[in-house]
mmCIF file of C-alpha atoms in Angstrom:
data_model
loop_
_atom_site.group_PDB
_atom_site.id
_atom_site.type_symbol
_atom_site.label_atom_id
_atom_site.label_comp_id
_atom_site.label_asym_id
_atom_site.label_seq_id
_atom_site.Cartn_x
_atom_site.Cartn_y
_atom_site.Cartn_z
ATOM 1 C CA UNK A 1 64.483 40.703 -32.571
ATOM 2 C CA UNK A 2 65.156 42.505 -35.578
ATOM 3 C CA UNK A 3 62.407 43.575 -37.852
ATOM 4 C CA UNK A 4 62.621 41.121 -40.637
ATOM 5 C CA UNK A 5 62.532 38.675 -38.258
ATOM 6 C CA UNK A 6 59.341 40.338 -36.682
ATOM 7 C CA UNK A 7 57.788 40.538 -39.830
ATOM 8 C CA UNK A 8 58.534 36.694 -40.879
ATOM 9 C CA UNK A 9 57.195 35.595 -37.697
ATOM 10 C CA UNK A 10 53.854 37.328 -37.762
ATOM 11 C CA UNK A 11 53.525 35.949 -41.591
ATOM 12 C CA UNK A 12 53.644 32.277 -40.025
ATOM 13 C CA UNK A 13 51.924 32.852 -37.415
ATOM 14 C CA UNK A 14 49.036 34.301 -39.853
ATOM 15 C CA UNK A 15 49.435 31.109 -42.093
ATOM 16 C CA UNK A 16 49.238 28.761 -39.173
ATOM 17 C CA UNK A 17 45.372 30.370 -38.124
ATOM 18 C CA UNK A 18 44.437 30.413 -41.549
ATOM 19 C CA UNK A 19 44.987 26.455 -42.102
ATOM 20 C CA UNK A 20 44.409 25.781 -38.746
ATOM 21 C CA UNK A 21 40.537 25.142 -39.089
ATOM 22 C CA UNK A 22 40.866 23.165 -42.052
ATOM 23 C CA UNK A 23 42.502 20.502 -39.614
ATOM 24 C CA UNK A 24 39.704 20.389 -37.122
ATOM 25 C CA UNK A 25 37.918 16.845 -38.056
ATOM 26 C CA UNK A 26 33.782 16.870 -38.778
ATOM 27 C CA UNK A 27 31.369 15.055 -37.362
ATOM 28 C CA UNK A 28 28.957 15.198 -39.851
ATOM 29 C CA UNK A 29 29.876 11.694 -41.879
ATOM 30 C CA UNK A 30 29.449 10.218 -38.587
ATOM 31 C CA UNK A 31 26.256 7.696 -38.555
ATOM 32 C CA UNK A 32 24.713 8.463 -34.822
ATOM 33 C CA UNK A 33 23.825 5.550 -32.619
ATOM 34 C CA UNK A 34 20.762 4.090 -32.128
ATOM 35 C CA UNK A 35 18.827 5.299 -28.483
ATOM 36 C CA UNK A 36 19.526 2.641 -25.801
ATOM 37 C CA UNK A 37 15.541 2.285 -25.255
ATOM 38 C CA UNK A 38 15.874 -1.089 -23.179
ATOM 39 C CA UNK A 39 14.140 -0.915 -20.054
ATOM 40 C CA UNK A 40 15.323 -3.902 -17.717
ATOM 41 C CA UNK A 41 12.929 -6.020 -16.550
ATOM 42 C CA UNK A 42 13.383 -5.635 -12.859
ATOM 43 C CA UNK A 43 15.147 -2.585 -10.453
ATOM 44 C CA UNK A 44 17.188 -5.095 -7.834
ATOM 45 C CA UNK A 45 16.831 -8.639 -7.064
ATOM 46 C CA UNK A 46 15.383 -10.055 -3.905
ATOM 47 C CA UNK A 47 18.890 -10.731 -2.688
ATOM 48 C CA UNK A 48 21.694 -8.415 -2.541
ATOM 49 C CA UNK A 49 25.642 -9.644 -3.039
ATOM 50 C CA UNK A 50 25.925 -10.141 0.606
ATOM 51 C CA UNK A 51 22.812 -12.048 1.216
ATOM 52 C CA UNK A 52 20.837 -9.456 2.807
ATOM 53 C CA UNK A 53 17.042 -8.783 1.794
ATOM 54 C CA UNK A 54 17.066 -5.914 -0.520
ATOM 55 C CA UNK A 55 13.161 -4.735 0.796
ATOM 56 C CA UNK A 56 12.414 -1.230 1.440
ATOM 57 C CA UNK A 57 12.476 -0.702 4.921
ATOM 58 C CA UNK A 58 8.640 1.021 4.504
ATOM 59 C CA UNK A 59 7.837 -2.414 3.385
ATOM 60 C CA UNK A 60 8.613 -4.294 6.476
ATOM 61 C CA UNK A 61 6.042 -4.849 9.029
ATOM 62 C CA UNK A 62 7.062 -2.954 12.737
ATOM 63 C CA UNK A 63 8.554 -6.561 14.518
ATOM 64 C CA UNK A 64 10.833 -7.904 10.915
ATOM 65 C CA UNK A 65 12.084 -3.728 11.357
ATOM 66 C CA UNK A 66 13.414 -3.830 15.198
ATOM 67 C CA UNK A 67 14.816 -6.604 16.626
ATOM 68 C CA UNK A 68 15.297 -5.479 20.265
ATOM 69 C CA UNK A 69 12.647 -7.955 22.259
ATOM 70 C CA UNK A 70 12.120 -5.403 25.023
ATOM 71 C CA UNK A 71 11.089 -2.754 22.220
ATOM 72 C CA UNK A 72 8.775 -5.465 20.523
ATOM 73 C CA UNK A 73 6.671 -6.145 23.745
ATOM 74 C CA UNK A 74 6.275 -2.952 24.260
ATOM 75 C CA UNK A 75 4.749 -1.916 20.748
ATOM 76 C CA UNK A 76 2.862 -5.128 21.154
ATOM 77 C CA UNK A 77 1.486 -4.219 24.652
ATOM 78 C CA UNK A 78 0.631 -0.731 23.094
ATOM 79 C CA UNK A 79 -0.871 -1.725 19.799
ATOM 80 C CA UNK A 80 -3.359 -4.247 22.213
ATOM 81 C CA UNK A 81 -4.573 -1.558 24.658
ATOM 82 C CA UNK A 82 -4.620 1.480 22.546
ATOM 83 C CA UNK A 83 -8.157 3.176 22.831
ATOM 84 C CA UNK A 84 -7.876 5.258 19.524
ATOM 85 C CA UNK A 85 -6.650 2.114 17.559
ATOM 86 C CA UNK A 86 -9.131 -0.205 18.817
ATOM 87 C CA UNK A 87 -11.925 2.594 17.954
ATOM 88 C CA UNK A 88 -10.286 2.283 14.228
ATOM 89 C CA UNK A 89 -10.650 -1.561 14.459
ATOM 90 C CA UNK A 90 -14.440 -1.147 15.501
ATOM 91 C CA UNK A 91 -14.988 1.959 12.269
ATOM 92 C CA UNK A 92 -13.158 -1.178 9.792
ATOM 93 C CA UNK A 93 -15.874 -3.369 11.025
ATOM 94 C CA UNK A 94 -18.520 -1.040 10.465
ATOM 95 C CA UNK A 95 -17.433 -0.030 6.970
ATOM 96 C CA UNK A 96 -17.115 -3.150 5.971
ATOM 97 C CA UNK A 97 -20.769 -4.462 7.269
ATOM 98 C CA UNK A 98 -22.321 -1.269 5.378
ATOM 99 C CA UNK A 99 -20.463 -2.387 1.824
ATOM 100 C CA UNK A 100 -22.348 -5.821 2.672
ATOM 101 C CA UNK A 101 -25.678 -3.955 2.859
ATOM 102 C CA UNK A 102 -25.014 -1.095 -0.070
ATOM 103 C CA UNK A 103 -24.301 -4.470 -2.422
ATOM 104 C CA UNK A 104 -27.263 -6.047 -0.985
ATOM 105 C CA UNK A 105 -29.854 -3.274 -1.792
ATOM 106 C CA UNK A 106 -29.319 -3.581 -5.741
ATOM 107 C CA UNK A 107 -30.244 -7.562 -6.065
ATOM 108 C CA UNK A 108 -33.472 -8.834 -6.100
ATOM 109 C CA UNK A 109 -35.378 -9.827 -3.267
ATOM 110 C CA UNK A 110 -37.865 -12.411 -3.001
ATOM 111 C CA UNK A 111 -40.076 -13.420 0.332
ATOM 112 C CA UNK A 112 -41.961 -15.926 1.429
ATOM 113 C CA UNK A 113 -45.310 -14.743 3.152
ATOM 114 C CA UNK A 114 -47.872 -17.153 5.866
ATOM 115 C CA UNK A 115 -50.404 -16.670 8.516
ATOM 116 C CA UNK A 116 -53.766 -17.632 10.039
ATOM 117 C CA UNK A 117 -56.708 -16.037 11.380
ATOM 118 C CA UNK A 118 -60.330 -15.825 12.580
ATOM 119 C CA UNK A 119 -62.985 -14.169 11.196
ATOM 120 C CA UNK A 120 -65.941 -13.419 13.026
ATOM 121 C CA UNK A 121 -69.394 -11.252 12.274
ATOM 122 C CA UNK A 122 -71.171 -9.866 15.077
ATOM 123 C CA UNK A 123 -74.725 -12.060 15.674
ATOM 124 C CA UNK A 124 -77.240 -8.847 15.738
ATOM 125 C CA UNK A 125 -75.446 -7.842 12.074
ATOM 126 C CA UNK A 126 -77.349 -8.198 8.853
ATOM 127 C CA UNK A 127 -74.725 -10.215 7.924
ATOM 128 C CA UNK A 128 -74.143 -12.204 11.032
ATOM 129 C CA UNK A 129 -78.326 -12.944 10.938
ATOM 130 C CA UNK A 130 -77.579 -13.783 7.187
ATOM 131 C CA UNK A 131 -74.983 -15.936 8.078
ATOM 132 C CA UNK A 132 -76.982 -18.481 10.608
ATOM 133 C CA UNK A 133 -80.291 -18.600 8.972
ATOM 134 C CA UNK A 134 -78.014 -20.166 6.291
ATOM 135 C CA UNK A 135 -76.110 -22.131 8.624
ATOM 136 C CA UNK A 136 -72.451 -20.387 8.259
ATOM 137 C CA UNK A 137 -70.454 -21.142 10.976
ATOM 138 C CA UNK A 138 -70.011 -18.159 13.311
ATOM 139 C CA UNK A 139 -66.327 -18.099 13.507
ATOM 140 C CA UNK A 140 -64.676 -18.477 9.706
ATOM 141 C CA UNK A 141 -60.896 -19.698 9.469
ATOM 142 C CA UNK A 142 -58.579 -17.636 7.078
ATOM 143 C CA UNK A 143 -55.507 -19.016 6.175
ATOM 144 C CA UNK A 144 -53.110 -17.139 3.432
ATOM 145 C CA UNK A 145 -49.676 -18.495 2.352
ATOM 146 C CA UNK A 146 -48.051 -16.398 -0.611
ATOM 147 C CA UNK A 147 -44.488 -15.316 -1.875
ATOM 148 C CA UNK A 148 -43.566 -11.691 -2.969
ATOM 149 C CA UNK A 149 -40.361 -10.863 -4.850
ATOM 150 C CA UNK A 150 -38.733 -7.309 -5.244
ATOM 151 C CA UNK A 151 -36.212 -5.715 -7.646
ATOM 152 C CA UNK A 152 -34.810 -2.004 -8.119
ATOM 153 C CA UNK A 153 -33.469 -1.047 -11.229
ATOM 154 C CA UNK A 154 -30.338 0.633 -10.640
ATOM 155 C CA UNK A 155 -30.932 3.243 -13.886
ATOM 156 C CA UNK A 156 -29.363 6.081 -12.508
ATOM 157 C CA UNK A 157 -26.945 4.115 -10.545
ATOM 158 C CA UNK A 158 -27.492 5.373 -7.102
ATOM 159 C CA UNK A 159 -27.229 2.197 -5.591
ATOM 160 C CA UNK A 160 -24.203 1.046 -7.053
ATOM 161 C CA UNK A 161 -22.768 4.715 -6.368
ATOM 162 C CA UNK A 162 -23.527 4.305 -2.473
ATOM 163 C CA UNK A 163 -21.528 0.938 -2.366
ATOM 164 C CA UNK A 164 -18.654 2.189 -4.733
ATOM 165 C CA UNK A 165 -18.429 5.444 -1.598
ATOM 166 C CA UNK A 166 -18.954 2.365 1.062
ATOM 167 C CA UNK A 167 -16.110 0.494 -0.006
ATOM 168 C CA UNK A 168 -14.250 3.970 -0.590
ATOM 169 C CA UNK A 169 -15.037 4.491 3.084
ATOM 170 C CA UNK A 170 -13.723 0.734 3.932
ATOM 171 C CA UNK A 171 -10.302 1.474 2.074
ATOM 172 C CA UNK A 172 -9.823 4.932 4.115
ATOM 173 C CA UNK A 173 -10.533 3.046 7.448
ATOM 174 C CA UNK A 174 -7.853 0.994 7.042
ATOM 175 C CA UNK A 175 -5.966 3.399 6.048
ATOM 176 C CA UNK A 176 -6.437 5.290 9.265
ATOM 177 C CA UNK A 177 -5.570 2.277 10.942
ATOM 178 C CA UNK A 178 -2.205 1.784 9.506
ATOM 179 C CA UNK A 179 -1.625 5.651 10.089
ATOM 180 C CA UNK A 180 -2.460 5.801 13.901
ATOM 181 C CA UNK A 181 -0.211 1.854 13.738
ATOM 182 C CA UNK A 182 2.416 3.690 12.572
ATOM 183 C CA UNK A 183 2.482 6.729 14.384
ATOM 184 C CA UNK A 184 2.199 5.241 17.744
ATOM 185 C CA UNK A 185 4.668 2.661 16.852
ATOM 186 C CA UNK A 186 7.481 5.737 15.712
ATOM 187 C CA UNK A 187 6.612 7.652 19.030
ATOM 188 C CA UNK A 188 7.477 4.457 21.409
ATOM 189 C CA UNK A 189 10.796 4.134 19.775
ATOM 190 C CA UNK A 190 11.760 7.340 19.398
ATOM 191 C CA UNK A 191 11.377 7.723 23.414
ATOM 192 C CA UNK A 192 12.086 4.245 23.782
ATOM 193 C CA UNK A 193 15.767 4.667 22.219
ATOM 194 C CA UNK A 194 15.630 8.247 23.579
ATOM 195 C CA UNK A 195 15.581 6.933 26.993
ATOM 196 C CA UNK A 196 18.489 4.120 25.842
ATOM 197 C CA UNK A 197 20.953 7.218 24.921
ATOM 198 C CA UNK A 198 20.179 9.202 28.295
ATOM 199 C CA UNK A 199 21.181 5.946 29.565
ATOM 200 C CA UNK A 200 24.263 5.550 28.071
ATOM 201 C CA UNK A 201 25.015 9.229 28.739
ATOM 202 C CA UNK A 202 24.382 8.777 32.889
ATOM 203 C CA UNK A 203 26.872 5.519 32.243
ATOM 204 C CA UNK A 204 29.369 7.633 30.466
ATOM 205 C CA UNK A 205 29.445 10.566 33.118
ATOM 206 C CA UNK A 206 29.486 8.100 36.149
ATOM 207 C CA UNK A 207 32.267 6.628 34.641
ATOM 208 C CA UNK A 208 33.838 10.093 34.258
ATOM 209 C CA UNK A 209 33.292 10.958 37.752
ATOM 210 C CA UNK A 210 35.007 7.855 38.706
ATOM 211 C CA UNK A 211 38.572 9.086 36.262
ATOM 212 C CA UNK A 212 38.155 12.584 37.509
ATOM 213 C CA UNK A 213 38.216 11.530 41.468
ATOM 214 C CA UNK A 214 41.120 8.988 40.593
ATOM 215 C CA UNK A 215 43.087 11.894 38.786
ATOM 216 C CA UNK A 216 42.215 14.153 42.200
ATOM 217 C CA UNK A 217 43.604 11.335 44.687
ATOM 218 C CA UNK A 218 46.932 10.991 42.138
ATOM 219 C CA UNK A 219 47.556 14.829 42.574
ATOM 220 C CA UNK A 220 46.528 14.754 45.995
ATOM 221 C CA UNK A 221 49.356 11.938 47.005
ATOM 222 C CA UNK A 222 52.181 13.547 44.805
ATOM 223 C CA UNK A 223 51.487 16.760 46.435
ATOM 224 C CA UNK A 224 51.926 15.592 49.512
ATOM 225 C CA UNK A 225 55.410 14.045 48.180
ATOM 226 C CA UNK A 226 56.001 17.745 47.361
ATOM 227 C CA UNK A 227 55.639 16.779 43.475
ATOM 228 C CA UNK A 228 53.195 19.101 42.707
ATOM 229 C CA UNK A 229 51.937 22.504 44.032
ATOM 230 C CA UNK A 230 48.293 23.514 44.671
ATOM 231 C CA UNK A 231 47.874 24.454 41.156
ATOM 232 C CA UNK A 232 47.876 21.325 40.009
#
């Protein structure tokens, strides 16, 4: 290229870099859109497209989650004879009788009160000698019927503390029931469809002991037809 030419070129090219930002459209007339704040009012429906429940599968209870029957008798048979779990049932009962009695210490109490009795002074007693030269019977019924009534003012609220920590005790009970529910309801399906796969396995390699012998007998007959050699 000669060296006007040069020149010329770099002088346009120059020109073009210089005018070029002028050309670059700006944002800064542009109004900015309003924040999409909307929340909607619910994550999913109860029904999905294909008619299948859209439920967590933590929310389902252990038989709407497994459908095998053979699987569901045994959790059942588990769940019923399960020393730890019934020992959780029993501290649920407990917890919940003791929320009963912590409520039942901060109301008023009232009771009703009766008896009967004898009273008798000896006869060789001032008063017993008192008694009969005045001609007081010897033996003097007593009869007493009365009510009494009770209240604790709960000021520094102890009571109501101890049944708030009962029923805080009643809520981690069952709790610990759900937890020892759901672990021994993972560990007998885990081995439970453990023991299906080793199944399936045994099935598989039976079957491939079967294909294997066939494939021997095959190369056995065409070696005797002279077919084959050994090798094979």
């Amino acid at each position: 290229m000669p060296r006007d030419g040069l020149v010329s070129y770099l002088v346009t090219m120059a020109c073009v870099l210089a005018l070029s930002p002028s050309c670059i459209p700006s944002l800064q007339k542009n109004q900015s859109r309003e924040v999409n704040t909307a929340v909607p009012a619910s994550y999913g429906s109860s029904q999905t497209a294909a008619g299948a429940s859209d439920q967590s599968p933590a929310q389902k209870r252990w038989n709407e989650f497994f459908s095998d029957p053979q699987l569901r008798a045994l959790i059942d048979i588990a769940l019923k004879n399960n020393q730890e779990l019934n020992i959780r049932l029993q501290e649920m009962i407990i917890a919940k009788s003791e929320i009963m009695a912590r409520q039942g210490e901060y109301t008023p109490k009232v009771n009703a009160q009766a008896g009967a009795g004898v009273d008798r002074v000896g006869t060789y007693t001032s008063q017993g000698r008192s008694d009969e030269g005045h001609g007081v019977p010897q033996n003097l019924q007593n009869y007493r019927v009365g009510f009494a009534a009770s209240w604790e003012v709960d000021i520094w609220q102890k009571l109501r503390n101890g049944a708030k920590a009962a029923k805080y005790r009643y809520l981690a009970s069952i709790e610990g029931k759900n937890f020892v529910v759901t672990q021994l309801v993972a560990e007998i399906a885990s081995s439970y469809y453990e023991l299906m796969a080793l199944d399936n396995q045994l099935e598989v390699l039976q079957k491939n002991i079967v294909v294997q012998q066939n494939a021997l007998d095959m190369v056995k007959l065409e070696k005797q037809a002279a077919r084959v050699t050994q090798l094979a």
